[in-house]
XYZ file of N, CA and C in Angstrom:
516
model
N -44.413 -32.034 -54.268
C -45.072 -30.761 -54.156
C -44.274 -29.714 -54.919
N -44.960 -28.641 -55.258
C -44.310 -27.597 -56.050
C -44.953 -26.251 -55.754
N -44.170 -25.212 -55.951
C -44.666 -23.851 -55.873
C -44.287 -23.174 -57.173
N -45.281 -22.620 -57.835
C -45.038 -21.872 -59.065
C -45.424 -20.429 -58.802
N -44.642 -19.518 -59.316
C -44.983 -18.121 -59.062
C -44.180 -17.153 -59.890
N -44.593 -15.915 -59.802
C -43.920 -14.807 -60.465
C -43.912 -13.641 -59.492
N -42.982 -12.755 -59.678
C -42.912 -11.588 -58.817
C -42.387 -10.388 -59.577
N -42.667 -9.199 -59.075
C -42.106 -7.990 -59.662
C -41.871 -6.974 -58.547
N -40.970 -6.055 -58.807
C -40.781 -4.943 -57.870
C -40.345 -3.721 -58.648
N -40.652 -2.585 -58.075
C -40.242 -1.307 -58.636
C -39.743 -0.464 -57.461
N -38.687 0.312 -57.713
C -38.076 1.071 -56.627
C -37.465 2.329 -57.196
N -37.485 3.392 -56.423
C -36.859 4.640 -56.850
C -36.246 5.337 -55.642
N -35.237 6.130 -55.919
C -34.536 6.875 -54.867
C -34.366 8.313 -55.337
N -34.736 9.241 -54.465
C -34.630 10.657 -54.793
C -33.881 11.349 -53.656
N -32.891 12.169 -54.008
C -32.137 12.931 -53.018
C -32.308 14.417 -53.324
N -32.640 15.197 -52.296
C -32.800 16.633 -52.427
C -32.227 17.279 -51.177
N -31.163 18.036 -51.346
C -30.443 18.650 -50.231
C -30.054 17.569 -49.217
N -30.519 17.679 -47.964
C -30.140 16.719 -46.925
C -31.095 15.536 -46.829
N -32.077 15.453 -47.708
C -33.106 14.413 -47.650
C -32.899 13.366 -48.739
N -33.107 12.126 -48.374
C -33.125 11.032 -49.351
C -34.388 10.216 -49.078
N -35.152 9.991 -50.112
C -36.385 9.207 -50.002
C -36.277 8.034 -50.961
N -36.527 6.850 -50.430
C -36.566 5.650 -51.263
C -37.948 5.031 -51.105
N -38.573 4.717 -52.226
C -39.897 4.092 -52.196
C -39.881 2.887 -53.129
N -40.614 1.871 -52.729
C -40.668 0.676 -53.554
C -41.977 -0.059 -53.368
N -42.251 -0.942 -54.309
C -43.445 -1.769 -54.260
C -43.089 -3.131 -54.845
N -43.509 -4.171 -54.147
C -43.259 -5.530 -54.597
C -44.567 -6.300 -54.532
N -44.728 -7.246 -55.451
C -45.871 -8.144 -55.393
C -45.486 -9.466 -56.048
N -46.207 -10.512 -55.685
C -45.950 -11.847 -56.208
C -47.270 -12.539 -56.516
N -47.164 -13.590 -57.293
C -48.283 -14.478 -57.586
C -47.761 -15.876 -57.309
N -48.520 -16.685 -56.587
C -47.992 -17.983 -56.167
C -49.081 -19.055 -56.201
N -48.734 -20.230 -56.747
C -49.620 -21.391 -56.762
C -48.886 -22.533 -56.069
N -49.496 -23.115 -55.044
C -48.898 -24.231 -54.305
C -49.633 -25.504 -54.714
N -48.851 -26.530 -55.104
C -49.438 -27.790 -55.584
C -48.949 -28.960 -54.746
N -49.769 -30.011 -54.680
C -49.354 -31.214 -53.954
C -48.483 -32.087 -54.850
N -48.127 -33.283 -54.384
C -47.222 -34.161 -55.119
C -47.846 -34.754 -56.383
N -49.161 -34.640 -56.560
C -49.820 -35.110 -57.781
C -50.094 -33.964 -58.750
N -49.702 -32.750 -58.378
C -49.905 -31.592 -59.231
C -51.237 -30.902 -59.020
N -52.025 -31.367 -58.054
C -53.300 -30.717 -57.762
C -53.054 -29.413 -56.994
N -53.787 -28.385 -57.345
C -53.624 -27.088 -56.707
C -54.173 -27.109 -55.285
N -53.326 -26.720 -54.328
C -53.758 -26.617 -52.934
C -54.351 -25.243 -52.664
N -53.633 -24.196 -53.075
C -54.145 -22.840 -52.967
C -53.359 -21.930 -53.895
N -53.958 -20.779 -54.176
C -53.361 -19.771 -55.047
C -53.423 -18.428 -54.337
N -52.336 -17.683 -54.442
C -52.315 -16.324 -53.916
C -52.118 -15.381 -55.090
N -53.037 -14.438 -55.232
C -52.984 -13.495 -56.346
C -52.120 -12.291 -56.005
N -51.886 -11.473 -57.016
C -51.015 -10.306 -56.878
C -51.435 -9.408 -55.720
N -52.734 -9.156 -55.553
C -53.187 -8.213 -54.512
C -52.932 -8.724 -53.104
N -52.782 -10.045 -52.918
C -52.496 -10.587 -51.581
C -51.022 -10.438 -51.203
N -50.193 -10.089 -52.178
C -48.754 -9.957 -51.943
C -48.245 -8.521 -52.032
N -49.129 -7.559 -52.136
C -48.667 -6.177 -52.273
C -47.856 -5.795 -51.038
N -46.616 -5.383 -51.282
C -45.674 -5.094 -50.198
C -45.000 -3.745 -50.446
N -45.550 -2.663 -49.899
C -44.918 -1.353 -50.075
C -43.739 -1.166 -49.133
N -42.786 -0.351 -49.560
C -41.618 -0.006 -48.744
C -41.372 1.496 -48.873
N -40.989 2.135 -47.779
C -40.662 3.550 -47.789
C -39.551 3.795 -46.791
N -38.564 4.568 -47.197
C -37.453 4.910 -46.319
C -37.116 6.386 -46.517
N -36.986 7.120 -45.402
C -36.642 8.538 -45.449
C -35.402 8.749 -44.583
N -34.359 9.310 -45.188
C -33.123 9.608 -44.469
C -32.925 11.116 -44.446
N -32.498 11.609 -43.290
C -32.195 13.025 -43.166
C -30.780 13.167 -42.629
N -29.933 13.820 -43.415
C -28.546 14.083 -43.022
C -28.568 15.416 -42.263
N -28.548 15.338 -40.937
C -28.815 16.491 -40.068
C -27.920 17.698 -40.387
N -26.607 17.490 -40.517
C -25.677 18.602 -40.775
C -25.198 18.649 -42.218
N -25.647 17.740 -43.044
C -25.202 17.707 -44.433
C -23.786 17.188 -44.594
N -23.231 16.557 -43.561
C -21.850 16.072 -43.627
C -21.754 14.553 -43.617
N -22.892 13.875 -43.739
C -22.967 12.413 -43.739
C -22.457 11.792 -42.433
N -22.475 12.548 -41.356
C -22.048 12.027 -40.058
C -23.221 11.759 -39.125
N -24.245 12.591 -39.180
C -25.414 12.440 -38.317
C -26.621 12.156 -39.207
N -27.074 10.918 -39.189
C -28.164 10.495 -40.077
C -29.352 10.037 -39.245
N -30.507 10.563 -39.564
C -31.761 10.134 -38.959
C -32.530 9.384 -40.048
N -33.037 8.221 -39.701
C -33.698 7.381 -40.704
C -35.026 6.864 -40.167
N -36.029 6.879 -41.030
C -37.317 6.249 -40.754
C -37.616 5.338 -41.932
N -38.069 4.138 -41.643
C -38.480 3.278 -42.746
C -39.686 2.450 -42.346
N -40.445 2.087 -43.344
C -41.632 1.267 -43.175
C -41.628 0.240 -44.299
N -42.053 -0.962 -43.978
C -42.165 -1.974 -45.026
C -43.126 -3.067 -44.637
N -43.795 -3.602 -45.628
C -44.611 -4.787 -45.464
C -43.907 -5.895 -46.214
N -43.717 -7.028 -45.562
C -42.997 -8.148 -46.149
C -43.916 -9.363 -46.161
N -44.071 -9.991 -47.303
C -44.924 -11.170 -47.437
C -44.046 -12.340 -47.870
N -44.309 -13.494 -47.279
C -43.543 -14.696 -47.624
C -44.295 -15.535 -48.632
N -43.621 -15.869 -49.701
C -44.189 -16.849 -50.618
C -44.039 -18.212 -49.974
N -44.868 -19.128 -50.348
C -44.838 -20.464 -49.741
C -43.634 -21.245 -50.224
N -43.114 -22.061 -49.354
C -42.100 -23.011 -49.746
C -42.792 -24.366 -49.860
N -42.099 -25.331 -50.391
C -42.698 -26.662 -50.494
C -42.768 -27.330 -49.134
N -42.132 -26.765 -48.126
C -42.150 -27.370 -46.782
C -43.574 -27.523 -46.249
N -44.406 -26.489 -46.380
C -45.771 -26.565 -45.871
C -46.592 -27.557 -46.688
N -46.279 -27.706 -47.968
C -47.041 -28.609 -48.831
C -46.813 -30.079 -48.472
N -45.739 -30.383 -47.743
C -45.480 -31.776 -47.337
C -46.634 -32.354 -46.532
N -47.378 -31.523 -45.847
C -48.486 -32.002 -45.034
C -49.682 -32.431 -45.882
N -49.645 -32.122 -47.176
C -50.760 -32.431 -48.060
C -50.389 -33.455 -49.134
N -49.309 -34.207 -48.922
C -48.892 -35.206 -49.905
C -49.960 -36.285 -50.046
N -50.279 -36.624 -51.284
C -51.290 -37.652 -51.538
C -50.670 -39.043 -51.605
N -49.358 -39.109 -51.820
C -48.708 -40.410 -52.020
C -47.659 -40.729 -50.964
N -47.875 -40.328 -49.766
C -46.874 -40.652 -48.753
C -46.766 -39.553 -47.738
N -45.553 -39.277 -47.359
C -45.344 -38.266 -46.343
C -45.215 -38.899 -44.978
N -45.912 -38.355 -44.036
C -45.799 -38.787 -42.651
C -46.776 -39.937 -42.382
N -46.395 -41.140 -42.753
C -47.256 -42.309 -42.588
C -46.677 -43.265 -41.558
N -47.562 -43.824 -40.722
C -47.151 -44.860 -39.778
C -48.386 -45.584 -39.272
N -48.168 -46.756 -38.714
C -49.220 -47.517 -38.042
C -48.748 -47.813 -36.635
N -49.679 -47.836 -35.700
C -49.356 -48.104 -34.303
C -50.096 -49.365 -33.871
N -49.354 -50.249 -33.206
C -49.920 -51.501 -32.710
C -49.694 -51.595 -31.209
N -50.591 -52.267 -30.522
C -50.454 -52.514 -29.090
C -50.115 -53.992 -28.863
N -49.242 -54.239 -27.904
C -48.830 -55.605 -27.546
C -49.980 -56.295 -26.806
N -50.355 -57.460 -27.274
C -51.414 -58.243 -26.609
C -50.884 -59.590 -26.138
N -49.584 -59.805 -26.345
C -48.967 -61.073 -25.945
C -48.783 -61.155 -24.440
N -48.181 -62.240 -24.037
C -47.947 -62.550 -22.616
C -47.017 -61.493 -22.013
N -47.431 -60.912 -20.897
C -46.625 -59.884 -20.226
C -45.976 -60.391 -18.947
N -46.057 -61.705 -18.704
C -45.487 -62.253 -17.467
C -44.007 -62.577 -17.605
N -43.489 -62.510 -18.815
C -42.066 -62.782 -19.041
C -41.582 -61.921 -20.214
N -40.279 -61.848 -20.356
C -39.722 -61.106 -21.476
C -40.033 -61.863 -22.760
N -40.574 -61.153 -23.752
C -41.005 -61.802 -24.998
C -39.811 -62.392 -25.741
N -40.044 -63.549 -26.324
C -39.015 -64.188 -27.156
C -39.034 -63.554 -28.533
N -38.014 -63.804 -29.298
C -37.939 -63.289 -30.671
C -39.134 -63.778 -31.491
N -39.487 -65.035 -31.331
C -40.627 -65.607 -32.067
C -41.937 -64.929 -31.661
N -42.119 -64.632 -30.369
C -43.338 -63.973 -29.912
C -43.426 -62.532 -30.464
N -42.284 -61.863 -30.498
C -42.269 -60.503 -31.040
C -42.668 -60.458 -32.507
N -42.297 -61.474 -33.256
C -42.582 -61.504 -34.694
C -43.927 -62.146 -35.027
N -44.631 -62.629 -34.062
C -45.931 -63.270 -34.306
C -47.043 -62.222 -34.360
N -47.777 -62.128 -35.497
C -48.879 -61.173 -35.604
C -49.990 -61.418 -34.580
N -50.073 -62.634 -34.041
C -51.106 -62.950 -33.042
C -50.913 -62.158 -31.740
N -49.714 -61.639 -31.500
C -49.419 -60.923 -30.262
C -49.568 -59.397 -30.399
N -50.062 -58.971 -31.518
C -50.191 -57.529 -31.752
C -51.604 -57.191 -32.195
N -52.080 -56.013 -31.740
C -53.406 -55.545 -32.113
C -53.263 -54.159 -32.744
N -53.858 -54.000 -33.921
C -53.810 -52.711 -34.618
C -54.499 -51.640 -33.767
N -53.854 -50.465 -33.610
C -54.423 -49.388 -32.786
C -54.832 -48.183 -33.634
N -53.940 -47.710 -34.500
C -54.273 -46.532 -35.310
C -53.319 -46.419 -36.492
N -53.700 -45.559 -37.421
C -52.883 -45.329 -38.610
C -52.865 -43.840 -38.926
N -51.714 -43.358 -39.318
C -51.568 -41.987 -39.804
C -51.056 -42.087 -41.233
N -51.862 -41.698 -42.191
C -51.468 -41.724 -43.595
C -52.375 -40.791 -44.379
N -51.987 -40.438 -45.602
C -52.863 -39.582 -46.407
C -54.237 -40.211 -46.657
N -54.288 -41.543 -46.712
C -55.566 -42.205 -46.963
C -56.448 -42.223 -45.713
N -55.871 -42.446 -44.547
C -56.672 -42.539 -43.316
C -56.981 -41.173 -42.698
N -56.118 -40.201 -42.924
C -56.292 -38.859 -42.362
C -55.996 -37.806 -43.427
N -56.842 -37.677 -44.429
C -56.535 -36.689 -45.481
C -56.523 -35.264 -44.926
N -55.592 -34.484 -45.407
C -55.479 -33.088 -44.997
C -56.114 -32.232 -46.089
N -56.803 -31.198 -45.682
C -57.435 -30.300 -46.635
C -56.945 -28.883 -46.365
N -56.482 -28.233 -47.408
C -55.985 -26.872 -47.277
C -57.150 -25.894 -47.229
N -57.047 -24.908 -46.365
C -58.036 -23.846 -46.297
C -57.872 -22.974 -47.544
N -58.881 -22.894 -48.404
C -58.737 -22.097 -49.632
C -58.579 -20.603 -49.353
N -58.927 -20.167 -48.141
C -58.811 -18.747 -47.793
C -57.532 -18.419 -47.035
N -56.587 -19.353 -46.995
C -55.330 -19.133 -46.287
C -54.589 -17.952 -46.923
N -53.934 -17.167 -46.110
C -53.215 -15.980 -46.582
C -51.706 -16.178 -46.408
N -50.902 -15.477 -47.223
C -49.448 -15.586 -47.055
C -49.000 -14.932 -45.748
N -47.880 -15.425 -45.214
C -47.294 -14.811 -44.018
C -47.060 -13.325 -44.295
N -47.340 -12.498 -43.292
C -47.197 -11.063 -43.475
C -46.486 -10.473 -42.265
N -45.552 -9.574 -42.532
C -44.820 -8.909 -41.469
C -44.741 -7.427 -41.814
N -45.132 -6.589 -40.870
C -45.079 -5.147 -41.058
C -44.036 -4.591 -40.098
N -43.114 -3.770 -40.616
C -42.028 -3.251 -39.783
C -41.900 -1.737 -39.912
N -41.692 -1.114 -38.748
C -41.363 0.301 -38.676
C -39.981 0.397 -38.046
N -39.165 1.287 -38.564
C -37.813 1.449 -38.038
C -37.533 2.930 -37.864
N -36.950 3.271 -36.739
C -36.479 4.629 -36.479
C -35.038 4.485 -36.018
N -34.136 5.254 -36.643
C -32.703 5.047 -36.377
C -31.963 6.376 -36.387
N -30.994 6.455 -35.496
C -30.033 7.551 -35.520
C -28.655 6.929 -35.635
N -27.856 7.441 -36.578
C -26.500 6.924 -36.768
C -25.513 8.088 -36.750
N -24.445 7.900 -35.998
C -23.350 8.867 -35.968
C -22.110 8.159 -36.509
N -21.606 8.675 -37.619
C -20.419 8.083 -38.226
C -19.185 8.704 -37.581
N -18.494 7.909 -36.796
C -17.304 8.364 -36.079
C -16.154 8.590 -37.056
N -15.940 7.632 -37.933
C -14.952 7.713 -39.005
C -15.420 6.755 -40.103
N -14.730 6.678 -41.236
C -15.221 5.821 -42.329
C -15.404 4.344 -41.950
N -14.733 3.872 -40.913
C -14.828 2.452 -40.554
C -15.694 2.185 -39.325
N -16.146 3.225 -38.629
C -16.887 3.019 -37.379
C -18.088 3.960 -37.290
N -19.154 3.440 -36.686
C -20.351 4.251 -36.477
C -21.024 3.825 -35.178
N -21.730 4.751 -34.604
C -22.553 4.479 -33.429
C -24.001 4.588 -33.899
N -24.802 3.557 -33.643
C -26.182 3.531 -34.130
C -27.136 3.169 -33.002
N -28.247 3.880 -32.948
C -29.345 3.564 -32.041
C -30.554 3.295 -32.939
N -31.199 2.149 -32.721
C -32.278 1.748 -33.607
C -33.466 1.228 -32.807
N -34.657 1.624 -33.233
C -35.902 1.095 -32.687
C -36.651 0.427 -33.842
N -37.103 -0.816 -33.613
C -37.859 -1.551 -34.626
C -39.147 -2.057 -33.996
N -40.241 -1.836 -34.678
C -41.530 -2.388 -34.265
C -41.965 -3.319 -35.392
N -42.176 -4.579 -35.046
C -42.504 -5.596 -36.046
C -43.760 -6.333 -35.641
N -44.698 -6.472 -36.558
C -45.944 -7.174 -36.308
C -46.154 -8.229 -37.376
N -46.379 -9.472 -36.968
C -46.607 -10.560 -37.926
C -48.041 -11.038 -37.828
N -48.581 -11.491 -38.970
C -49.926 -12.049 -38.984
C -50.040 -13.080 -40.104
N -51.130 -13.836 -40.064
C -51.400 -14.863 -41.066
C -50.254 -15.856 -41.178
N -49.665 -16.223 -40.047
C -48.536 -17.152 -40.061
C -49.028 -18.581 -40.323
N -48.338 -19.258 -41.220
C -48.676 -20.662 -41.513
C -48.172 -21.557 -40.413
């Protein structure tokens, strides 16, 4: 399996008096393929649009009392891990058999190896249970809001209080 993709981001930071504003935008394009190179799904640039915004306010202008608000949308590109479930040439394959031999005594080595004592029950393989990817599947998405107050005690120590609200959707 393979994932092919491209990404870009743009970011800027502006400081004016006690205010600092950072804004950014990221997006990606991703194609997930199975082990034969067949396309499982594609995510276009608009499905990966991830804006970020952060506003810092230096309350006294002394870099000791900082109030921060930030917002961001984070999208995960696919890894090949999820594509393992769609392998055409292997993957998670097994067969299950049930014992039909004599159960009145402990089976001998010869009885265990005799196909006459086993009955096929089921098979799990790409051929017997093909998996099909939903073409409308969306990338993992996480939206986060952060509100923070930081007091810098000295250059090596700070006291911080932080609130984070995080919401995830479209999880694979």
